[in-house]
C-alpha cells in the first residue's frame, strides 16, 4: 500500500487484522447510522424535505451505500479510492437532475457528521482516532466521485445543447424557422420576440466551444439572447433583443466580442423583426462577408450596408438594386439639379470650384447642393468612400433605366 491511506499516514495505520476487527465492530452500527443520517437531513435541509418520497428514499440508499462502502473500504487489506459505482451506482441517473452538486455535497457532509458522531458513541476509545482520520480521507474521495458524476452529466448536456444549437442556427440561416425551431430555440434560452441580427466572421483559431461561450457571456451582459455555431471556416452568431433595432447598438455589442472570431472581417447583417425573418439579415451578412476582402481597410466589425459597393460588384443583385433604389432614385425625384451637380462634382475630382465653373453657378450653390445630396441619400459626396458608393449608384441607376 502507498505511504498513506487517503489521509492516514502509514505509521498510524493498524495492521489489516486489527483494521478488519474495527470495521466489524463498526458494521453493526451502520443501520443506525443510516437512520440517523436521514433524520439529520430532514432536520438540516429544507430542500430534502421538499423532495418526493421516492427521491428521499434514493438519497437514503446513497447514504447507506456510502456508509457500507466506508466500512468495506476500511476493512480492505489494501484499500483503493472508492468508485462512483460503489456509492452512487444504486441510485437512478435522474437523481443527478433532481439534486444539485451543492446539495450532494451537503448530503456527504451531513452523512460524515453523523458517522463521526456515531463513531464516538459505538467505537472503543482506542479505535476513534484512526476511524476519524479514515472517514475524513474517505469523504474526500466521495466528494471527488460526486464531482466526477456531475461533471460527466454537464459534459453530456453541453454536447447535446451544442448539437441542438447548431441545428437551430442552421435552420434559421436557411430560412426554415418554423414553430419546431422556435421551440428548440426557446429550450436553448432564446426568449426575444423582436429585434434579430445575424453576425458572421471567421471561425476562431482557438477552441470553438469556448469562443461561442465567450460570445454568449458578452451578449448576456448586454441583455441579449444569443445562438451561435461554427460552420466550417466561419462562425455565425444570431443576436436577439429589442435594442438591436438600432444598428449603432448592434455594432457596439459586436465590438465587445469581435476578438472571439478568427482573423478577418466580421460582418453585421441588418436588424429584422423576428427570428423567423432572420434569413434576410443572414443573406446580407453572408453577402458582405464574401465581398469584404475587396475592402481590406473596412472597420471590424463592419455593417453589411457599408459594403454595398463591394457586394454589388461581386454579383449581389440585392445590393445593386439597393444602391439604385436608395441613392439614385431619390436624387432623380428630388430634382433641383442635384443629380447633375453630383455627376459634375465627381467628374471634377471632388473640387467644388471646378464643379461650379462647369455648371456655371456659384461655388456656394454647389456646396448647398452637396449638403442636400447628403440629406437625401445619407451619403456625403465629399467623403471618398461615400463618393465611391454614389458613383456606383449613378452607374447602376442609369443601367436600370
Coordinates of C-alpha atoms in Angstrom, one line a residue, residues 15-398:
X15 CA -2.5 -4.0 10.9
X16 CA -5.0 -5.5 8.4
X17 CA -6.4 -7.9 11.0
X18 CA -6.8 -5.0 13.5
X19 CA -8.5 -2.9 10.9
X20 CA -10.9 -5.7 10.0
X21 CA -11.9 -6.2 13.6
X22 CA -12.5 -2.4 14.0
X23 CA -14.6 -2.5 10.8
X24 CA -16.6 -5.5 12.0
X25 CA -17.5 -3.6 15.2
X26 CA -18.5 -0.6 13.2
X27 CA -20.6 -2.6 10.7
X28 CA -23.1 -3.4 13.4
X29 CA -24.0 0.2 13.7
X30 CA -24.5 1.0 10.0
X31 CA -28.3 0.7 10.0
X32 CA -28.5 3.1 13.0
X33 CA -26.1 5.5 11.1
X34 CA -28.3 5.5 8.0
X35 CA -31.4 6.2 10.1
X36 CA -29.6 9.0 11.9
X37 CA -28.4 10.4 8.6
X38 CA -31.8 10.6 7.1
X39 CA -33.2 12.2 10.3
X40 CA -30.4 14.8 10.2
X41 CA -31.0 15.6 6.6
X42 CA -34.7 16.2 7.4
X43 CA -33.6 18.5 10.2
X44 CA -30.9 20.5 8.4
X45 CA -32.0 20.9 4.8
X46 CA -35.4 22.2 3.6
X47 CA -34.6 21.0 0.0
X48 CA -34.5 17.5 1.3
X49 CA -37.9 17.8 3.0
X50 CA -39.3 19.2 -0.3
X51 CA -38.3 16.1 -2.3
X52 CA -40.8 13.4 -3.3
X53 CA -40.8 10.3 -1.2
X54 CA -39.2 8.3 -4.0
X55 CA -36.2 10.7 -4.2
X56 CA -35.8 10.8 -0.4
X57 CA -35.7 7.0 -0.5
X58 CA -33.0 7.1 -3.1
X59 CA -31.0 9.6 -1.1
X60 CA -31.2 7.1 1.8
X61 CA -29.9 4.4 -0.5
X62 CA -27.0 6.5 -1.4
X63 CA -26.3 7.4 2.2
X64 CA -26.4 3.7 3.2
X65 CA -24.1 2.8 0.2
X66 CA -21.7 5.4 1.4
X67 CA -21.6 4.1 5.0
X68 CA -21.3 0.5 3.9
X69 CA -18.7 1.5 1.4
X70 CA -16.6 3.1 4.1
X71 CA -16.7 0.0 6.3
X72 CA -15.8 -2.2 3.3
X73 CA -13.1 0.2 2.2
X74 CA -11.6 0.5 5.7
X75 CA -11.5 -3.3 6.2
X76 CA -9.8 -4.0 2.9
X77 CA -6.1 -5.0 3.4
X78 CA -5.1 -2.7 0.6
X79 CA -7.9 -0.1 0.2
X80 CA -8.1 1.9 -3.0
X81 CA -10.1 5.0 -3.7
X82 CA -13.9 4.4 -3.6
X83 CA -15.5 4.3 -7.0
X84 CA -18.7 6.1 -8.1
X85 CA -20.3 2.7 -8.8
X86 CA -19.8 1.7 -5.2
X87 CA -21.5 4.7 -3.8
X88 CA -23.9 6.2 -6.4
X89 CA -24.4 3.3 -8.7
X90 CA -27.6 2.2 -6.8
X91 CA -29.4 5.5 -7.5
X92 CA -31.1 6.3 -10.8
X93 CA -29.4 8.8 -13.1
X94 CA -32.5 11.0 -12.7
X95 CA -31.3 11.8 -9.2
X96 CA -28.4 13.9 -10.6
X97 CA -31.1 16.1 -12.3
X98 CA -33.1 16.4 -9.2
X99 CA -30.3 17.1 -6.7
X100 CA -27.7 19.7 -7.5
X101 CA -24.0 19.2 -6.9
X102 CA -24.1 21.6 -3.9
X103 CA -26.9 19.6 -2.4
X104 CA -24.9 16.4 -2.9
X105 CA -22.0 18.0 -1.0
X106 CA -24.4 18.8 1.8
X107 CA -25.5 15.1 1.7
X108 CA -21.9 13.9 2.0
X109 CA -21.1 16.4 4.8
X110 CA -24.2 15.5 6.8
X111 CA -23.5 11.8 6.4
X112 CA -19.9 12.2 7.6
X113 CA -21.0 14.3 10.6
X114 CA -23.4 11.6 11.6
X115 CA -20.8 8.8 11.1
X116 CA -18.3 10.7 13.2
X117 CA -20.8 11.2 16.0
X118 CA -21.7 7.5 15.9
X119 CA -18.0 6.6 16.0
X120 CA -17.7 8.4 19.3
X121 CA -20.6 6.5 20.6
X122 CA -20.1 3.0 19.4
X123 CA -16.4 2.6 18.8
X124 CA -13.9 1.9 21.6
X125 CA -11.8 4.8 22.6
X126 CA -8.7 3.4 21.0
X127 CA -10.4 3.0 17.6
X128 CA -11.7 6.5 17.4
X129 CA -8.6 8.5 16.2
X130 CA -7.9 6.1 13.3
X131 CA -11.6 5.9 12.3
X132 CA -11.9 9.7 12.4
X133 CA -8.9 10.1 10.2
X134 CA -10.1 7.4 7.8
X135 CA -13.6 8.9 7.5
X136 CA -12.1 12.3 6.6
X137 CA -10.0 10.7 3.8
X138 CA -12.9 8.6 2.6
X139 CA -15.3 11.6 2.5
X140 CA -12.8 13.5 0.3
X141 CA -12.8 10.7 -2.2
X142 CA -16.6 10.5 -2.1
X143 CA -16.8 14.2 -2.8
X144 CA -14.4 13.8 -5.8
X145 CA -16.6 10.9 -7.0
X146 CA -19.7 13.1 -6.9
X147 CA -18.0 15.9 -8.7
X148 CA -17.0 13.5 -11.4
X149 CA -20.6 12.3 -11.9
X150 CA -21.9 15.8 -12.2
X151 CA -19.0 16.9 -14.5
X152 CA -19.8 14.0 -16.9
X153 CA -23.5 14.9 -16.8
X154 CA -22.7 18.5 -17.5
X155 CA -20.5 17.5 -20.4
X156 CA -23.2 15.3 -21.9
X157 CA -25.8 18.1 -21.6
X158 CA -23.3 20.6 -23.0
X159 CA -22.6 18.4 -26.0
X160 CA -26.3 17.8 -26.6
X161 CA -27.1 21.5 -26.3
X162 CA -24.2 22.4 -28.7
X163 CA -25.6 20.0 -31.3
X164 CA -29.1 21.3 -30.9
X165 CA -27.9 24.9 -31.1
X166 CA -26.1 24.1 -34.3
X167 CA -29.2 22.6 -35.8
X168 CA -31.3 25.6 -34.8
X169 CA -28.8 28.1 -36.2
X170 CA -28.6 26.1 -39.5
X171 CA -32.4 26.2 -39.8
X172 CA -32.5 29.9 -39.1
X173 CA -29.9 30.7 -41.7
X174 CA -31.7 28.6 -44.3
X175 CA -35.0 30.3 -43.6
X176 CA -36.6 27.2 -42.3
X177 CA -37.6 28.7 -39.0
X178 CA -41.0 27.1 -38.0
X179 CA -42.7 26.5 -34.7
X180 CA -40.5 23.5 -34.0
X181 CA -37.3 25.5 -34.5
X182 CA -38.7 28.3 -32.3
X183 CA -39.5 25.7 -29.6
X184 CA -36.0 24.4 -29.7
X185 CA -34.5 27.9 -29.6
X186 CA -36.7 28.5 -26.5
X187 CA -35.2 25.4 -24.9
X188 CA -31.7 26.9 -25.5
X189 CA -32.7 30.2 -23.8
X190 CA -34.0 32.3 -26.7
X191 CA -36.8 34.5 -25.4
X192 CA -36.6 37.5 -27.7
X193 CA -39.7 38.4 -29.6
X194 CA -38.3 41.3 -31.5
X195 CA -35.0 42.6 -33.0
X196 CA -32.7 40.0 -34.6
X197 CA -29.3 40.5 -36.1
X198 CA -27.0 37.9 -37.7
X199 CA -23.2 38.3 -37.5
X200 CA -20.7 36.2 -39.5
X201 CA -17.0 36.1 -39.3
X202 CA -14.0 33.7 -39.5
X203 CA -14.0 30.7 -37.2
X204 CA -11.9 31.1 -34.1
X205 CA -8.4 29.7 -34.1
X206 CA -8.8 28.5 -30.5
X207 CA -11.4 26.1 -29.2
X208 CA -14.7 26.9 -30.9
X209 CA -16.9 26.0 -27.9
X210 CA -15.0 28.4 -25.7
X211 CA -15.4 31.2 -28.3
X212 CA -19.1 30.6 -28.6
X213 CA -19.5 30.7 -24.8
X214 CA -17.5 33.9 -24.6
X215 CA -19.8 35.5 -27.1
X216 CA -22.8 34.2 -25.1
X217 CA -21.5 35.8 -21.9
X218 CA -20.9 39.2 -23.7
X219 CA -24.4 39.0 -25.2
X220 CA -25.9 38.1 -21.9
X221 CA -24.2 41.1 -20.3
X222 CA -25.8 43.3 -22.9
X223 CA -29.2 41.8 -22.1
X224 CA -29.4 40.0 -25.5
X225 CA -30.3 36.4 -26.4
X226 CA -27.7 34.6 -28.5
X227 CA -27.4 31.5 -30.7
X228 CA -24.1 30.6 -32.2
X229 CA -22.4 27.9 -34.1
X230 CA -19.2 27.3 -36.0
X231 CA -19.8 26.1 -39.6
X232 CA -16.7 25.1 -41.3
X233 CA -14.3 28.1 -41.5
X234 CA -16.8 30.6 -40.3
X235 CA -18.6 31.4 -37.0
X236 CA -22.2 32.6 -37.1
X237 CA -23.9 34.4 -34.2
X238 CA -27.6 35.3 -34.0
X239 CA -28.4 38.0 -31.5
X240 CA -31.9 38.9 -30.3
X241 CA -33.3 41.8 -28.4
X242 CA -35.5 44.9 -29.0
X243 CA -32.5 47.2 -28.6
X244 CA -31.0 45.7 -31.8
X245 CA -33.4 47.8 -33.8
X246 CA -30.7 50.5 -33.9
X247 CA -27.6 49.4 -35.9
X248 CA -25.4 51.5 -33.6
X249 CA -26.3 49.4 -30.6
X250 CA -25.6 46.2 -32.6
X251 CA -22.2 47.5 -33.6
X252 CA -21.3 48.4 -30.0
X253 CA -22.3 44.9 -28.8
X254 CA -20.5 43.0 -31.5
X255 CA -17.4 45.2 -30.8
X256 CA -17.2 43.6 -27.4
X257 CA -16.8 40.1 -28.6
X258 CA -15.3 40.7 -32.1
X259 CA -11.9 39.2 -30.9
X260 CA -13.7 35.9 -30.3
X261 CA -13.7 35.5 -34.1
X262 CA -10.7 34.5 -36.1
X263 CA -8.6 36.9 -38.1
X264 CA -10.6 38.6 -40.9
X265 CA -13.7 40.6 -41.5
X266 CA -16.7 40.4 -39.2
X267 CA -19.9 41.5 -40.8
X268 CA -23.2 42.5 -39.2
X269 CA -26.4 42.0 -41.0
X270 CA -29.3 44.5 -40.8
X271 CA -31.8 44.1 -37.9
X272 CA -35.0 42.3 -38.6
X273 CA -38.2 42.0 -36.5
X274 CA -38.3 38.3 -35.6
X275 CA -36.2 35.1 -35.6
X276 CA -38.4 33.8 -38.4
X277 CA -37.3 36.8 -40.5
X278 CA -33.6 36.2 -39.8
X279 CA -32.9 34.9 -43.3
X280 CA -33.0 38.5 -44.5
X281 CA -30.2 39.5 -42.1
X282 CA -28.4 36.3 -43.0
X283 CA -28.4 36.9 -46.7
X284 CA -26.9 40.4 -46.4
X285 CA -24.4 39.4 -43.7
X286 CA -23.1 36.5 -45.8
X287 CA -23.0 38.6 -48.9
X288 CA -21.0 41.2 -47.1
X289 CA -18.7 38.6 -45.7
X290 CA -18.0 37.2 -49.2
X291 CA -17.3 40.7 -50.6
X292 CA -15.4 42.1 -47.6
X293 CA -11.9 41.2 -48.9
X294 CA -12.4 43.9 -51.6
X295 CA -12.3 46.5 -48.8
X296 CA -9.4 45.4 -46.5
X297 CA -9.5 48.8 -44.8
X298 CA -13.0 48.2 -43.5
X299 CA -13.7 48.6 -39.8
X300 CA -14.0 45.5 -37.7
X301 CA -16.9 44.8 -37.3
X302 CA -18.5 46.3 -40.4
X303 CA -22.2 46.5 -41.2
X304 CA -23.3 44.8 -44.4
X305 CA -24.8 48.1 -45.6
X306 CA -21.4 49.7 -45.6
X307 CA -20.3 47.0 -48.1
X308 CA -22.9 47.8 -50.7
X309 CA -20.4 48.7 -53.5
X310 CA -18.3 45.6 -53.0
X311 CA -21.4 43.4 -52.7
X312 CA -22.8 44.9 -55.9
X313 CA -19.6 44.3 -57.8
X314 CA -19.4 40.7 -56.5
X315 CA -22.8 39.9 -58.1
X316 CA -25.3 40.6 -55.3
X317 CA -28.5 41.6 -57.0
X318 CA -30.0 42.9 -53.8
X319 CA -27.1 45.3 -53.3
X320 CA -27.3 46.6 -56.9
X321 CA -31.0 47.3 -56.5
X322 CA -30.4 48.9 -53.1
X323 CA -27.9 51.3 -54.5
X324 CA -30.1 52.3 -57.4
X325 CA -33.2 52.5 -55.3
X326 CA -31.9 54.2 -52.2
X327 CA -29.3 56.6 -53.8
X328 CA -30.0 57.2 -57.5
X329 CA -33.8 57.2 -57.5
X330 CA -34.1 59.8 -54.6
X331 CA -31.8 62.1 -56.4
X332 CA -33.8 61.9 -59.6
X333 CA -37.0 62.5 -57.6
X334 CA -35.5 65.4 -55.6
X335 CA -34.7 67.4 -58.8
X336 CA -33.1 70.8 -58.2
X337 CA -30.1 69.9 -60.2
X338 CA -28.8 67.5 -57.5
X339 CA -28.1 64.7 -60.0
X340 CA -26.2 66.9 -62.4
X341 CA -24.3 68.5 -59.6
X342 CA -23.2 65.1 -58.2
X343 CA -22.1 63.9 -61.6
X344 CA -20.1 67.1 -62.3
X345 CA -18.6 67.2 -58.8
X346 CA -17.4 63.6 -59.1
X347 CA -16.1 64.2 -62.7
X348 CA -14.2 67.2 -61.5
X349 CA -12.2 65.3 -58.9
X350 CA -14.3 66.4 -55.9
X351 CA -13.4 70.0 -56.5
X352 CA -16.1 72.5 -55.6
X353 CA -14.8 75.4 -57.6
X354 CA -14.2 73.3 -60.7
X355 CA -17.7 71.9 -60.4
X356 CA -19.1 75.4 -60.0
X357 CA -17.3 76.6 -63.2
X358 CA -18.5 73.6 -65.2
X359 CA -22.1 74.2 -64.0
X360 CA -22.0 78.0 -64.4
X361 CA -23.1 78.5 -60.8
X362 CA -21.7 80.0 -57.7
X363 CA -19.4 77.7 -55.5
X364 CA -21.8 78.2 -52.6
X365 CA -24.6 76.8 -54.7
X366 CA -22.6 73.7 -55.3
X367 CA -21.9 73.4 -51.6
X368 CA -25.6 73.8 -50.8
X369 CA -26.5 71.1 -53.4
X370 CA -23.8 68.7 -51.9
X371 CA -25.4 69.1 -48.5
X372 CA -28.8 68.4 -50.0
X373 CA -27.4 65.2 -51.6
X374 CA -26.2 64.1 -48.2
X375 CA -29.6 64.8 -46.7
X376 CA -31.4 62.9 -49.5
X377 CA -29.2 59.8 -49.7
X378 CA -27.4 59.7 -46.4
X379 CA -24.1 59.7 -48.3
X380 CA -21.7 62.7 -48.5
X381 CA -20.2 63.3 -51.9
X382 CA -17.2 65.0 -50.2
X383 CA -16.3 61.7 -48.4
X384 CA -14.1 59.5 -50.7
X385 CA -15.8 56.3 -49.5
X386 CA -19.3 57.7 -49.9
X387 CA -18.4 59.2 -53.2
X388 CA -17.4 55.8 -54.4
X389 CA -20.8 54.4 -53.5
X390 CA -22.6 57.3 -55.1
X391 CA -20.6 56.9 -58.4
X392 CA -21.5 53.2 -58.5
X393 CA -25.2 54.1 -57.7
X394 CA -25.2 56.5 -60.6
X395 CA -24.0 53.8 -63.0
X396 CA -26.4 51.2 -61.7
X397 CA -29.3 53.6 -61.8
X398 CA -28.6 54.5 -65.4

